[in-house]
C-alpha atoms as one frame of an Amber mdcrd trajectory, in Angstrom:
protein
 -58.069  29.974  75.850 -59.749  27.702  78.386 -57.809  24.726  76.981 -54.563
  26.131  78.463 -55.759  26.195  82.048 -56.008  22.399  82.503 -52.503  22.148
  81.071 -51.247  24.635  83.652 -52.728  22.788  86.615 -51.443  19.437  85.367
 -48.038  20.977  84.730 -48.000  22.426  88.243 -49.010  19.046  89.661 -45.933
  17.524  88.064 -43.795  20.078  89.912 -45.763  19.874  93.170 -43.526  17.142
  94.541 -40.384  17.884  96.512 -38.429  14.958  95.075 -39.261  16.012  91.515
 -38.220  19.582  92.331 -34.986  18.232  93.805 -34.537  16.237  90.587 -34.857
  19.418  88.527 -32.438  21.156  90.867 -29.998  18.254  90.524 -30.213  18.359
  86.720 -29.536  22.097  86.756 -26.171  21.413  88.382 -25.526  17.978  86.803
 -26.878  18.132  83.243 -26.890  14.977  81.165 -27.457  12.621  84.117 -28.700
   9.075  83.756 -31.405   7.564  85.951 -28.770   5.531  87.804 -26.657   8.622
  88.481 -29.699  10.537  89.711 -30.771   7.654  91.959 -27.285   7.378  93.468
 -26.772  11.134  93.958 -30.239  11.707  95.408 -30.336   8.477  97.441 -33.438
   7.192  95.674 -34.224   3.811  94.224 -33.679   3.577  90.476 -37.404   2.958
  89.958 -38.332   6.038  92.026 -35.833   8.261  90.187 -37.074   6.892  86.867
 -40.696   7.564  87.753 -39.952  11.184  88.746 -37.996  11.776  85.545 -40.803
  10.265  83.427 -43.375  12.600  85.028 -41.164  15.651  84.474 -40.452  14.598
  80.900 -44.152  14.037  80.145 -44.953  17.611  81.239 -42.266  19.050  78.990
 -39.577  19.916  81.555 -36.765  17.641  80.396 -34.749  16.944  77.315 -33.716
  13.362  76.683 -30.759  12.000  74.727 -30.211   8.301  74.111 -26.758   6.883
  73.586 -26.602   3.123  73.341 -28.306   1.648  76.387 -28.103   4.884  78.351
 -30.646   7.685  78.522 -29.355  11.112  79.539 -31.664  13.745  81.022 -31.233
  17.505  81.126 -33.466  20.426  82.001 -35.103  21.723  78.833 -38.653  22.549
  77.807 -40.689  20.788  75.146 -42.415  23.260  72.825 -45.317  20.857  72.293
 -46.406  21.290  75.950 -48.196  24.634  76.318 -46.583  26.995  78.822 -43.894
  24.514  79.916 -41.064  26.837  78.852 -42.354  29.810  80.847 -43.039  27.753
  83.971 -39.732  25.876  83.718 -37.697  29.054  83.274 -39.250  30.705  86.328
 -39.055  27.535  88.463 -35.449  26.807  87.435 -34.400  30.366  88.267 -35.948
  29.974  91.712 -34.390  26.531  92.281 -30.892  27.800  91.523 -31.014  30.080
  94.584 -30.581  27.569  97.424 -31.624  24.205  98.792 -34.477  25.933 100.632
 -35.810  27.064  97.252 -37.371  23.618  96.781 -39.844  24.355  99.591 -40.546
  27.832  98.210 -41.220  26.564  94.681 -43.318  23.722  96.087 -45.438  26.208
  98.037 -45.967  28.392  94.950 -46.852  25.642  92.466 -49.290  23.966  94.865
 -51.443  27.090  94.592 -52.068  26.207  90.946 -52.648  22.445  91.136 -56.430
  22.641  90.934 -58.474  23.861  87.943 -60.866  25.785  90.218 -58.032  27.946
  91.565 -56.982  28.722  88.003 -60.601  29.652  87.216 -60.486  32.090  90.145
 -57.224  33.636  88.930 -58.597  33.807  85.400 -61.705  35.646  86.659 -59.622
  38.048  88.756 -57.383  38.658  85.755 -60.265  40.613  84.240 -60.616  42.846
  87.296 -61.383  43.028  91.001 -64.399  40.972  92.096 -66.501  40.319  95.179
 -66.906  36.807  96.557 -70.343  36.440  94.931 -69.026  37.679  91.576 -66.236
  35.092  91.709 -68.788  32.435  92.655 -70.962  33.315  89.650 -67.959  33.443
  87.315 -66.584  30.064  88.437 -69.725  28.156  89.387 -68.068  27.053  92.630
 -70.008  26.307  95.776 -69.502  28.678  98.698 -67.490  26.167 100.727 -65.262
  25.173  97.790 -64.674  28.812  96.883 -63.713  29.661 100.476 -61.230  26.780
 100.481 -59.636  27.722  97.158 -59.475  31.452  97.903 -57.902  30.695 101.294
 -55.151  28.688  99.608 -54.566  31.403  96.986 -54.387  34.051  99.725 -52.002
  31.950 101.831 -49.726  31.460  98.814 -49.659  35.190  97.974 -51.700  35.035
  94.777 -54.866  36.805  95.933 -55.603  39.571  98.407 -58.840  40.944  99.813
 -59.745  44.437 100.866 -63.234  45.567 101.932 -64.822  42.419 100.478 -63.152
  42.831  97.083 -60.632  40.314  95.804 -57.770  40.975  93.405 -54.597  39.299
  92.203 -51.586  40.355  94.273 -48.641  42.068  92.725 -46.341  39.054  92.819
 -42.858  39.604  94.168 -41.273  36.515  92.639 -41.024  35.574  88.943 -42.652
  32.134  89.339 -45.819  33.548  90.929 -45.910  36.323  88.304 -45.591  33.739
  85.533 -48.366  31.519  86.916 -50.735  34.477  87.491 -50.043  35.741  83.991
 -50.701  32.344  82.396 -53.851  31.745  84.456 -55.189  35.224  83.716 -55.193
  34.682  79.937
């Protein structure tokens, strides 16, 4: 299943942008918006709004409907993009909570924007490991592994006790979804 992990980190990179998360949030409350409507409502240039929508669409987070010269966007996953539906559902649920949810979702998805961090989560999905066991399983250098584990710990994905690392029991659905997908 290694082919899924690059898809997850690329998918998370598409969401790891506050304006794109605000675009998703906007489309949750204003479905079937055009680029011009999004740009106006979000105070963005049309080209910036268009670029954000193209990135989200490419990663399978948006549905598109054309009518004449107009293109209408809505939140909806593309089945051809692995794991987009699961990630979108969890992220959309979180974004519906409040405006501050954008920062929370941003913080969570940035934990999974690097393939090495997904390798770490995948390794820990098989059981608790020491630092050296993770290093052997991932092939990461000591300094890179320290950096990636620090980010995963700071984001609530990994915890350490007595030199042994494990995946945290995630409190929120988005973190649970990402850990589950990475652990496959």
